[in-house]
Coordinates of C-alpha atoms and ligand atoms in Angstrom, one line a residue:
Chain O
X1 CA 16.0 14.8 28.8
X2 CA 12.3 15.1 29.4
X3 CA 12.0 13.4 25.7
X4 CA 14.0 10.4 26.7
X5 CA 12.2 9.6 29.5
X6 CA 8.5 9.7 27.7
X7 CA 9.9 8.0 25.0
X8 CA 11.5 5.3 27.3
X9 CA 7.9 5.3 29.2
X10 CA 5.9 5.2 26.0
X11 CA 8.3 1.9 25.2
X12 CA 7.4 0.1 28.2
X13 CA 3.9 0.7 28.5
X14 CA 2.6 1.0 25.1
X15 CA -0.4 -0.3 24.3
X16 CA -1.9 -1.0 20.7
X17 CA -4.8 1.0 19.9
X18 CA -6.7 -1.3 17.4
X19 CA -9.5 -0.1 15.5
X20 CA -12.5 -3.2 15.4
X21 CA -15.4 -3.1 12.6
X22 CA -17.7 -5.4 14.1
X23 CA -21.0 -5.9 12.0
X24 CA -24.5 -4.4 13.4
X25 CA -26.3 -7.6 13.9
X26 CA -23.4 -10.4 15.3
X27 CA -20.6 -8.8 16.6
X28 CA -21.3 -5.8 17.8
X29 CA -24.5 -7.7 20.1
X30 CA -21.5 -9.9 21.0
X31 CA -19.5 -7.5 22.0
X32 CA -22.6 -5.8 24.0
X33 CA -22.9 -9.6 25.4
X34 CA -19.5 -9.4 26.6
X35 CA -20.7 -6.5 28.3
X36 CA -23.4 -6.9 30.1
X37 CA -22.2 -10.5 31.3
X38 CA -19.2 -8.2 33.0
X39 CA -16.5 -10.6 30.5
X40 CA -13.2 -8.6 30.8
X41 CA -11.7 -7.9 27.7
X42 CA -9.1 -5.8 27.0
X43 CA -10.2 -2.1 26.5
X44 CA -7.5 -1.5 23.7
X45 CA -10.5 -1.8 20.8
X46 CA -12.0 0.8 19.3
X47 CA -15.5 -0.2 18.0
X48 CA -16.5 1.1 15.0
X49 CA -20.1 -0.8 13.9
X50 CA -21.1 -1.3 10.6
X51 CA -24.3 -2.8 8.7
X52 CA -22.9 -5.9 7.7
X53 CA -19.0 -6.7 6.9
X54 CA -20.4 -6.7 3.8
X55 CA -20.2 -3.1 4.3
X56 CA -16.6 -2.9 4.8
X57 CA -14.5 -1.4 1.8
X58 CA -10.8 -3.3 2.0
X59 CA -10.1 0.7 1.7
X60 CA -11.5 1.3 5.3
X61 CA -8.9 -1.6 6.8
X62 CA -5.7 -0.4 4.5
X63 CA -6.9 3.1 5.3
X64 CA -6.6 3.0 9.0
X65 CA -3.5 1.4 8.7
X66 CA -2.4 4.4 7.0
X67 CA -4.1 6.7 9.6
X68 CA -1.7 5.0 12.5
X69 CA -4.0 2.3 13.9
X70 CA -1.9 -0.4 15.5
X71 CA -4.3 -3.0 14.4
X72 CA -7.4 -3.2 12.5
X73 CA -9.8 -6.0 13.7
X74 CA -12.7 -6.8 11.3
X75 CA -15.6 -9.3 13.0
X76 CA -18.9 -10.5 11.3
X77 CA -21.5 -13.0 11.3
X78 CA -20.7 -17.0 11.2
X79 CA -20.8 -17.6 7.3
X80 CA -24.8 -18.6 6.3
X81 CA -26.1 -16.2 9.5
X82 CA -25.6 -12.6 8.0
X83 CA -28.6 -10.6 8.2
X84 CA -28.3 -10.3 4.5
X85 CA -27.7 -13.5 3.5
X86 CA -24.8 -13.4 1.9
X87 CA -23.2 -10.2 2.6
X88 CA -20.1 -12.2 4.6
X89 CA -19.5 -14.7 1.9
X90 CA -19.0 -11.8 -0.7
X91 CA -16.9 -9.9 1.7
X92 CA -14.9 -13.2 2.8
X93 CA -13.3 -13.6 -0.5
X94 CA -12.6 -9.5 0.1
X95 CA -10.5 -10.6 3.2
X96 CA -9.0 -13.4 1.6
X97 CA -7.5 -11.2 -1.3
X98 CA -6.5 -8.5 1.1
X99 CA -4.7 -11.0 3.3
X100 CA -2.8 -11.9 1.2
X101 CA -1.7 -8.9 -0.9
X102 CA -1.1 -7.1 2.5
X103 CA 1.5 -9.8 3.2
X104 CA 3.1 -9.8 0.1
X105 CA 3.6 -5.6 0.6
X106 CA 5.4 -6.8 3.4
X107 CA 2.8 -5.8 6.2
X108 CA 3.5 -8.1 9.0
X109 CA 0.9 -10.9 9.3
X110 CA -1.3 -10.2 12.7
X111 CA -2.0 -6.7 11.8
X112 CA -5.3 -6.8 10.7
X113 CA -7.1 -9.7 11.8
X114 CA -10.8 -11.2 10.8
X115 CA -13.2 -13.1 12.7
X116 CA -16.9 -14.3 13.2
X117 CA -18.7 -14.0 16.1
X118 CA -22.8 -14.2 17.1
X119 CA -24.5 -12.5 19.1
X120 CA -24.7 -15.0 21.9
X121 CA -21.2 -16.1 21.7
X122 CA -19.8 -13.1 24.4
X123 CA -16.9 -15.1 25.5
X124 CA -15.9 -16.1 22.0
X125 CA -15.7 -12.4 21.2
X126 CA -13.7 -11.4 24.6
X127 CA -11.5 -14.6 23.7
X128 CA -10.6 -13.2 20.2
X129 CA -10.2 -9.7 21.4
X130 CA -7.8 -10.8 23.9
X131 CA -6.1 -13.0 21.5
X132 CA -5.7 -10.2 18.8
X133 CA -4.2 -7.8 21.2
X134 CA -1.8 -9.5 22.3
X135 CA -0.6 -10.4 19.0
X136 CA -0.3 -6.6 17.7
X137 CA 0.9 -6.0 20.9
X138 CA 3.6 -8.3 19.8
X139 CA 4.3 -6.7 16.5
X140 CA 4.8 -3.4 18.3
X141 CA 4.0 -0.4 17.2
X142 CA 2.4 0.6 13.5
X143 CA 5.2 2.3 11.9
X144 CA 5.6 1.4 8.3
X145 CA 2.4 2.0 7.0
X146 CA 1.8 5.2 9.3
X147 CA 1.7 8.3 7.5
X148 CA 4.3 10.5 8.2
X149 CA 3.0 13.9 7.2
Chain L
X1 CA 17.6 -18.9 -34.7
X2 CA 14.0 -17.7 -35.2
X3 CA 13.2 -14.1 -37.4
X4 CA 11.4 -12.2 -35.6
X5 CA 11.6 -9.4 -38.6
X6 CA 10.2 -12.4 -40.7
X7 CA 7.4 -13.3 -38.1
X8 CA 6.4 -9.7 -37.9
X9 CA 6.0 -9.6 -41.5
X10 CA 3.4 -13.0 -42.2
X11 CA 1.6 -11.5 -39.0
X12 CA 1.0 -8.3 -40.5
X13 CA -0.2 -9.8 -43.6
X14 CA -2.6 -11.8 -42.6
X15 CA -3.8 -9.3 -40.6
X16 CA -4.4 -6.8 -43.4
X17 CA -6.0 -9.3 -45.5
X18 CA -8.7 -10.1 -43.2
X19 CA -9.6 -7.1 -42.1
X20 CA -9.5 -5.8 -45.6
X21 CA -12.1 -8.8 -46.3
X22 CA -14.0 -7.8 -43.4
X23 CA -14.6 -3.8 -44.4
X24 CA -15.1 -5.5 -48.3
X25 CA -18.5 -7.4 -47.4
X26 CA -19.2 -4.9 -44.6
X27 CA -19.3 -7.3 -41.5
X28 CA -17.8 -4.5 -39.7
X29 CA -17.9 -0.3 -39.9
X30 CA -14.5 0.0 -38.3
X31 CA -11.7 -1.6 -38.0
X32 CA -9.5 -0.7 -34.7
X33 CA -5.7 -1.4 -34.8
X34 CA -1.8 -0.7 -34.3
X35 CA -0.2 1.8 -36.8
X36 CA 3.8 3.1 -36.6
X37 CA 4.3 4.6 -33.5
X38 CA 5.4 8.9 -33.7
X39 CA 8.1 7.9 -31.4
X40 CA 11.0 4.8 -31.5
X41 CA 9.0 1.5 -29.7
X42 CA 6.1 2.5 -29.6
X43 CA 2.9 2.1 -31.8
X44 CA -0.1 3.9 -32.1
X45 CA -3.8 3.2 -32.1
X46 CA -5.4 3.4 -35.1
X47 CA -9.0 3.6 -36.5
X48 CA -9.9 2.4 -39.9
X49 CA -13.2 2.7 -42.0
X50 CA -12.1 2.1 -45.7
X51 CA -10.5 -0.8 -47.1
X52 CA -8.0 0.9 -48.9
X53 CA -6.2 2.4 -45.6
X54 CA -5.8 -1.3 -44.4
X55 CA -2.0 -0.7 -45.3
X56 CA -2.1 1.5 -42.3
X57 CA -2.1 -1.3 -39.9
X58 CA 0.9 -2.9 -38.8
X59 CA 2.0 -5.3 -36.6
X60 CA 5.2 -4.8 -34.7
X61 CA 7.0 -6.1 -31.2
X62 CA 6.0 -2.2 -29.9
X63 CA 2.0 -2.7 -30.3
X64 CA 1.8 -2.5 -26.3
X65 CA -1.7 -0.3 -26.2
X66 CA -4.6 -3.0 -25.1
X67 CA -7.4 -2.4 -27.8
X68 CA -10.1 -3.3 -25.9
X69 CA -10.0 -0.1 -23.8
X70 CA -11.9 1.7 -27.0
X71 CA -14.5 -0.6 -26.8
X72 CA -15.8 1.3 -23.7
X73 CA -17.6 3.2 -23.7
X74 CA -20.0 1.7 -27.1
X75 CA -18.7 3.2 -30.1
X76 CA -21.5 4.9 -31.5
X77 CA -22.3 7.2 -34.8
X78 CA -25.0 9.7 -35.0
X79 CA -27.1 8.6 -37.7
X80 CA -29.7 11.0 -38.5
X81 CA -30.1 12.0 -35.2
X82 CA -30.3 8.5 -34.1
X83 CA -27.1 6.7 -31.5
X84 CA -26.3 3.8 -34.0
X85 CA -23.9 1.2 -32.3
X86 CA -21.0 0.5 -34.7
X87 CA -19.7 -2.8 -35.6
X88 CA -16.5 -2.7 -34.9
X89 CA -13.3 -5.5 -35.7
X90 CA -10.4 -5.6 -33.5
X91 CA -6.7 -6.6 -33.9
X92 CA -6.7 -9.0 -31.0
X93 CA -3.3 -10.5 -30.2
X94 CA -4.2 -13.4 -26.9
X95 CA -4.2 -10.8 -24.2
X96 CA -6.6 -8.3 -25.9
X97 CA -9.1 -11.0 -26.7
X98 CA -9.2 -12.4 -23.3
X99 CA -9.8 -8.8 -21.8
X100 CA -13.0 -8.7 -24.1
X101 CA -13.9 -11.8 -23.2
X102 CA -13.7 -10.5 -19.6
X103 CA -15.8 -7.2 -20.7
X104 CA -18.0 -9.7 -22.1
X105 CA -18.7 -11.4 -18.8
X106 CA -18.6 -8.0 -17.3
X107 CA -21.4 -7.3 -19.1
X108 CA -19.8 -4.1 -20.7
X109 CA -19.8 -4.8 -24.2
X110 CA -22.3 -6.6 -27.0
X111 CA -21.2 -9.3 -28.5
X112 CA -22.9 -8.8 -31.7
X113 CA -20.7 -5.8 -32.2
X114 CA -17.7 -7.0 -32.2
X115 CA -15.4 -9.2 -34.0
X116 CA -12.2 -10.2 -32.8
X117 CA -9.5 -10.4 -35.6
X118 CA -7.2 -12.5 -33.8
X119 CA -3.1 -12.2 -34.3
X120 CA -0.3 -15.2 -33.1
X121 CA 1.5 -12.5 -30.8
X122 CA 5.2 -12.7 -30.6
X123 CA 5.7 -10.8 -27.7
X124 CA 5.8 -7.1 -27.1
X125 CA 9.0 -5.5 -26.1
X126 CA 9.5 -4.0 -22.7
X127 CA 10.3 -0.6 -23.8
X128 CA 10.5 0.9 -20.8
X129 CA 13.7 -1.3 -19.8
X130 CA 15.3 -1.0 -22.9
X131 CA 14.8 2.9 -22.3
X132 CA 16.3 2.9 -18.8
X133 CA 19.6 1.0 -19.8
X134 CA 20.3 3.8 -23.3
X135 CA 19.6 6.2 -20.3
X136 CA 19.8 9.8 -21.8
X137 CA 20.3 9.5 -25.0
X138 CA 17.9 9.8 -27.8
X139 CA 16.7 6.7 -30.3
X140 CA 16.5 7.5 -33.0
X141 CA 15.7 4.2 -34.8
X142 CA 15.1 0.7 -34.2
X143 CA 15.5 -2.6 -36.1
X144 CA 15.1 -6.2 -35.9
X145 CA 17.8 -8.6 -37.1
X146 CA 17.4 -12.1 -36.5
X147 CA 16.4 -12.7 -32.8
X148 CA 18.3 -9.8 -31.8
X149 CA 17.2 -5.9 -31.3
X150 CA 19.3 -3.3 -32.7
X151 CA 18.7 -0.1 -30.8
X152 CA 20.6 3.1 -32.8
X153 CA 21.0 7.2 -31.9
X154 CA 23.1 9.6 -32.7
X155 CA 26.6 7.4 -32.2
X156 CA 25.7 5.0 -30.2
X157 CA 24.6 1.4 -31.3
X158 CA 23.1 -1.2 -29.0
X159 CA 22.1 -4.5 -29.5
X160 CA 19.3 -6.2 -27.2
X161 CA 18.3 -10.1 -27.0
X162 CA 14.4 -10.1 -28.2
X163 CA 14.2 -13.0 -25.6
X164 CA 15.6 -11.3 -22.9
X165 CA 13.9 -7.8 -23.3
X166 CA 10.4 -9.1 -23.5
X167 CA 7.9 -7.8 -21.0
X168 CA 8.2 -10.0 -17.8
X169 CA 4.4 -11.0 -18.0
X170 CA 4.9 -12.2 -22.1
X171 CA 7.9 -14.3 -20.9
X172 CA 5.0 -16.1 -19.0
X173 CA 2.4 -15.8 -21.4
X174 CA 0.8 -19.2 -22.8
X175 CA -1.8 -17.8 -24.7
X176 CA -0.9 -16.0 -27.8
X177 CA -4.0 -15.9 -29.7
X178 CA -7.6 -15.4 -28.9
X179 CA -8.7 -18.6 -26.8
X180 CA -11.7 -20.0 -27.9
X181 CA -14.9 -19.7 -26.6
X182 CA -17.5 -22.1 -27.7
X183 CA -20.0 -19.0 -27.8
X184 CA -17.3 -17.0 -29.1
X185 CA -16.8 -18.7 -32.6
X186 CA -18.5 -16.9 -34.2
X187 CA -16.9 -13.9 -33.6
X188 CA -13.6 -14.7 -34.1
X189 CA -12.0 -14.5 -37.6
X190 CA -8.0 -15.0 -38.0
X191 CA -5.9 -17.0 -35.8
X192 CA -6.9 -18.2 -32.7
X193 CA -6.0 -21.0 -30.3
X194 CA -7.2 -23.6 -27.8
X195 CA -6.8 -23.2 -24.1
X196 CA -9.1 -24.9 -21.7
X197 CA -7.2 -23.8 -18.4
X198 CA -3.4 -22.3 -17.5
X199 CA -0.7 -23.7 -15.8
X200 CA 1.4 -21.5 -14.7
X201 CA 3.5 -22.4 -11.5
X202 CA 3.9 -18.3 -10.9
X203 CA 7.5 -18.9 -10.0
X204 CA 8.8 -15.4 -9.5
X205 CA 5.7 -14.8 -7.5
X206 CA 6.4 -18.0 -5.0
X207 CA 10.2 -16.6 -4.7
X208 CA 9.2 -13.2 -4.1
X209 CA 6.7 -14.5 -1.0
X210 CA 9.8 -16.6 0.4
X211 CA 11.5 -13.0 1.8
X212 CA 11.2 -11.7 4.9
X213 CA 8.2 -8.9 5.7
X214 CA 10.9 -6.1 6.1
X215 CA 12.1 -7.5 2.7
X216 CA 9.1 -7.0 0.9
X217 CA 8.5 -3.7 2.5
X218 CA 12.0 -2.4 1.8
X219 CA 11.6 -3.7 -1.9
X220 CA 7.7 -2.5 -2.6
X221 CA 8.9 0.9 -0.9
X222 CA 11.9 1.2 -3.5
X223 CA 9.9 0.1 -6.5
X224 CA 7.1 2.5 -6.1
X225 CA 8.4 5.3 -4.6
X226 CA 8.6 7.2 -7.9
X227 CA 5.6 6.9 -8.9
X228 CA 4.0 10.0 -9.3
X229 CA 0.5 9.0 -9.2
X230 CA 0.0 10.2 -12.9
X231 CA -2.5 7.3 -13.2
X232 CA -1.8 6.4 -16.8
X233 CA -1.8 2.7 -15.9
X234 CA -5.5 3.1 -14.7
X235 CA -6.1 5.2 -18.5
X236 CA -4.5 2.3 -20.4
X237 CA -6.0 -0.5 -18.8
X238 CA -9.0 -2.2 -20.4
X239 CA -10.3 -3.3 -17.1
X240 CA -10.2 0.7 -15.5
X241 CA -13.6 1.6 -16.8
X242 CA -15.6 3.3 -14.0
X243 CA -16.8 6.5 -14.6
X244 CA -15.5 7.7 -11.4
X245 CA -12.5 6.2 -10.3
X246 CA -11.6 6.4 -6.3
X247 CA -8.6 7.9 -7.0
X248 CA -10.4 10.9 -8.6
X249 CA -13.3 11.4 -5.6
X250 CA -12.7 13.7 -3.3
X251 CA -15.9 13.2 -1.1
X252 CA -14.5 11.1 0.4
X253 CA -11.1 11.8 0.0
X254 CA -9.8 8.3 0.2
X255 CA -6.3 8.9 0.5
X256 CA -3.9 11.9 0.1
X257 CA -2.5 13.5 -3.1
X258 CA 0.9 14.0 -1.3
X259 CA 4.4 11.9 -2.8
X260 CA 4.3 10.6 1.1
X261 CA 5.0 7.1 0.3
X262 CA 2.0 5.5 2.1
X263 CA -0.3 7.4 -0.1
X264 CA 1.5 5.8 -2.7
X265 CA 1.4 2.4 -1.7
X266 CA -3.0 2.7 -0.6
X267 CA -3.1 3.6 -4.6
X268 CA -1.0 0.4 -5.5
X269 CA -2.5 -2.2 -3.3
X270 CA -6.3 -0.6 -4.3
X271 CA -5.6 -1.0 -7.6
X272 CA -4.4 -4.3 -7.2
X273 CA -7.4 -5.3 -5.5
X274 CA -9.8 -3.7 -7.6
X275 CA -8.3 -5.8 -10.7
X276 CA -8.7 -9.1 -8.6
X277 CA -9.8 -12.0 -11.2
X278 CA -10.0 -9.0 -13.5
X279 CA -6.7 -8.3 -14.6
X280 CA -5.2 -10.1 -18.3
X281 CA -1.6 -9.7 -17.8
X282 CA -1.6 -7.9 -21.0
X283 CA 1.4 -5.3 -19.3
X284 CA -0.2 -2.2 -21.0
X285 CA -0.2 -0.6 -17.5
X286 CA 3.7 -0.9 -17.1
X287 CA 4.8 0.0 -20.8
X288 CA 2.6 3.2 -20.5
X289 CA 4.1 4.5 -17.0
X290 CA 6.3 7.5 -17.6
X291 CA 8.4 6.3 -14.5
X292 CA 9.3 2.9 -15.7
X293 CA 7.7 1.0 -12.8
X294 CA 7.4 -2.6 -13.7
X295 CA 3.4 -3.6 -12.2
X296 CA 3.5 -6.9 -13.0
X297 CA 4.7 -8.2 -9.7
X298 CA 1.5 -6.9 -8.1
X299 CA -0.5 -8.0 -11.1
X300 CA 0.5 -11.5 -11.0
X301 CA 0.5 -11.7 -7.3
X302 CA -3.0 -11.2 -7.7
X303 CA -3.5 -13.3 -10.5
X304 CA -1.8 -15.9 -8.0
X305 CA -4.3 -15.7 -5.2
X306 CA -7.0 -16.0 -7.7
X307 CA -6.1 -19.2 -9.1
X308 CA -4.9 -20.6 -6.0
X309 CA -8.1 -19.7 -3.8
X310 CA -10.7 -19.6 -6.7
X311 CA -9.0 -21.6 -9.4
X312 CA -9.7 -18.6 -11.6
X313 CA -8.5 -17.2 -14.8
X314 CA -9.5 -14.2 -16.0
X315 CA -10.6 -13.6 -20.1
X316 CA -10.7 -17.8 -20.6
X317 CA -14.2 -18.4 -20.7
X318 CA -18.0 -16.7 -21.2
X319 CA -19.8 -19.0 -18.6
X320 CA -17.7 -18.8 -15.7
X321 CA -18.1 -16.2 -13.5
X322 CA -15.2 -14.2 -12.1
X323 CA -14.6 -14.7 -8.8
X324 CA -15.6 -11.3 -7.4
X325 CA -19.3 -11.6 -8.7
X326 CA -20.0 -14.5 -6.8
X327 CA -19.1 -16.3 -3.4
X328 CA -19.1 -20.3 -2.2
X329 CA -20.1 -21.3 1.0
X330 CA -16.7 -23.4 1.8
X331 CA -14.0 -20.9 0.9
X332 CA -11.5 -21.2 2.4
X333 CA -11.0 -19.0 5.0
X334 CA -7.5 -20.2 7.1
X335 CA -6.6 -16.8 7.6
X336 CA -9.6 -16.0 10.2
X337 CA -9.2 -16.4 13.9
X338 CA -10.6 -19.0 16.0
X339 CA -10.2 -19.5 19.8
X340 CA -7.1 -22.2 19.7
Ligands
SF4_401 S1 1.7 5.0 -14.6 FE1 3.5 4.8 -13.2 S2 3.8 6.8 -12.3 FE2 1.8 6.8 -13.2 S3 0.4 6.2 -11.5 FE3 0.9 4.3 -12.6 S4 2.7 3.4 -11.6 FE4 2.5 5.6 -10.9
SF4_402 S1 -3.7 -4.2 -14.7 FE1 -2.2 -3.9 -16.4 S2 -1.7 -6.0 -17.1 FE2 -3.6 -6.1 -15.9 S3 -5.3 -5.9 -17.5 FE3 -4.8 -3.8 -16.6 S4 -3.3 -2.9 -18.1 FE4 -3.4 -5.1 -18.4
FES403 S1 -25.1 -8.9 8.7 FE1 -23.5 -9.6 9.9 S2 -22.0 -10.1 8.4 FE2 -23.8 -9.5 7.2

């Protein structure tokens, strides 16, 4: 009895947990910009900050998907602004491969989401937090990928 | 009605004569080829130094093994102490050649070492589907008779279409011989052919993409679930030559060694990845997988994306860069977010 109810609970009030890599020089001072100009956002992101997206292995974003992440957002510097030059572009064509294999493994689009963001562009980086939440929130639930023991 | 047997036949000749030329004026130490197979479809790899063992070599619709995986790493012969590079010739049907064009650009392999004996390939059996549908009997001999295969054990008798039972990725395959490479020439001897760029409207790929997400899980899910994660398709691919494969590191761990089908899939879709603008459709990976899972559906969706966002193929050409080495400012990136 007690399992129905926390299940029927957990149904109507679940909220995506969604891991974000946001890179060290753009995002993540976005995201502290967001901050400290008190721009809501929703608090279901878990920041994980990186070097540059550069940095990111595809492995990290398939991995967490595997770990039970709802959502994996991945956010870097505008392309021509990363700290090292060219770290985005490389990891760009990255994304764009992984896009597109994840889709055609039948992961639903809108689960793992990229984006670029500045350091001075605080509501940008609220807007697309917002935006991205509610789209996994849409999807429901990570339960194909999920490891289940 | 085409003869296959017949085909098999002039191939294997000319073969033979030029590399028997080749060890003759000692252009190259070694000569690395197909030879018959231990087991029914299959060949073997085989190394050859002196001209009179040419008639070793043999060409047949079983030589699956891409040769270009013993280039890496450098052959090499102790000479007095010394680490001499060999110069090695390699029977190099259009798929072989183009991975060691790709090693080439890789930067993996010399150039002066190696010539490329190239072959008109006919198309290379999938033996793994031919396997399946015998189920669990034994062959016990195979034979070609016009355009048909004739598949025999102990009383049973089956006859195949050679059209039919071709690997998927040679039913799509445009370039049978060793394209040429202007800096190539003068490394190729034998057959070779001209290709400039491919077409290749990746039909079943576009079909496959037209089903539903749940589709494509259900169907990747049912596919792979039996692999076993023996990782022979990593050991016979050309392309697989880090000295340390992820799958093998276990600091980090990057995914679990369990059957659990998510563990199976991260191996699958890393490969994938990993062989981005790399991989030569040459289907060595699926005729070497004890579990008969057909890889090419991943491999050419890759191969897809490649040419579609980087108008890239992979093993054409020593100047162009493959697409993973190198970036453009306007990719396209239409998948990213933006605020409307
Ligand atoms: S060869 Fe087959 S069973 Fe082995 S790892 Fe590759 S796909 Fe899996
Ligand atoms: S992935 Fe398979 S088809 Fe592609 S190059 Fe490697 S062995 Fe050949
Ligand atoms: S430093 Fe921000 S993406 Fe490279």
């Amino acid at each position: 009895m007690n399992e129905v109810i926390t299940e029927k609970a957990q149904k109507e009030d679940w909220e995506p947990k969604i891991i974000a890599f946001l890179c060290n020089w753009c995002s993540y001072a976005g995201a502290d910009l967001a901050g400290v100009s008190r721009i809501q956002y929703p608090s279901n992101i878990r920041i994980v900050r990186v070097p540059c997206s550069g940095r990111l292995n595809p492995f990290f974003i398939i991995r967490s998907l595997v770990d039970g992440w709802d959502g994996v957002l991945v956010s870097g510097c505008h392309p021509g602004d990363c700290h090292y030059i060219s770290g985005n572009l490389v990891a760009r064509r990255r994304f764009a491969i992984l896009n597109d294999l994840l889709e055609f493994f039948g992961i639903e689009p809108g689960r793992v989401n990229f984006m670029w963001a500045s350091a001075a562009e605080g509501e940008r980086f609220a807007v697309l937090v917002r935006k991205t939440t509610e789209i996994v929130k849409k999807l429901g639930p990570n339960e194909k990928f999920k490891k289940q023991w | 009605m085409v003869d296959i047997k017949n085909e098999n036949q002039k191939i294997e000749e000319k073969m033979r004569n030029v590399a028997r030329d080749l060890l003759k004026e000692k252009k190259v130490d070694l000569i690395i080829g197909y030879s018959e197979g231990t087991l029914p479809l299959a060949s073997a790899p085989v190394f050859i130094r002196d001209e009179q063992e040419v008639d070793k070599l043999v060409w047949n619709n079983s030589c699956y093994v891409n040769l270009a995986k013993y280039l890496i790493p450098n052959i090499r012969e102790n000479i007095n102490g010394e680490l001499v590079d060999l110069k090695v010739g390699i029977i190099s049907k259009g798929c072989v050649a183009r991975s060691i064009i790709h090693l080439l650009v890789e930067h993996q392999i010399n150039k002066e070492n190696i010539i490329i004996i190239g072959i008109n390939c006919n198309g290379i059996l999938n033996r793994r589907r031919i396997e399946k549908e015998i189920g669990a009997h034994e062959i016990t001999e195979t034979e070609l008779s016009g355009d048909h295969l004739i598949v025999k054990g102990n009383k049973f008798e089956k006859k195949f279409k050679f059209n039919d039972y071709m690997n998927e990725l040679c039913k799509h395959c445009e370039i049978r011989a060793p394209p040429i490479s202007d800096s190539l020439k003068d490394n190729i001897v034998g057959e070779c052919q001209e290709v400039d760029s491919l077409e290749d409207p990746f039909e079943d790929i576009v079909d496959f993409e037209k089903k539903s997400a749940d589709e494509k899980w259900a169907f990747m899910n049912e596919v792979l679930k039996d692999c076993t994660r023996c990782y022979a398709c990593r050991e016979a691919c050309p392309l697989c030559y880090c000295n340390l494969c992820f799958v093998d590191q276990n600091l980090p761990t990057w995914f679990g060694k369990t059957s659990e089908i998510s563990d199976i899939l991260i191996f699958h879709m890393v490969r994938g990845l990993h062989l981005a603008g790399r991989c030569v459709e040459c289907g060595a990976c699926s005729s070497v997988c004890p579990m008969g899972i057909d890889l090419s559906l991943i491999n050419r969706k890759i191969n897809k994306v490649v040419k579609d966002r980087f108008d890239f193929v992979s093993g054409l050409s020593l100047e162009k860069l493959s697409p993973m080495m190198t970036y453009k400012m306007n990719d396209k990136q239409e998948f990213m977010l933006e605020e409307n």
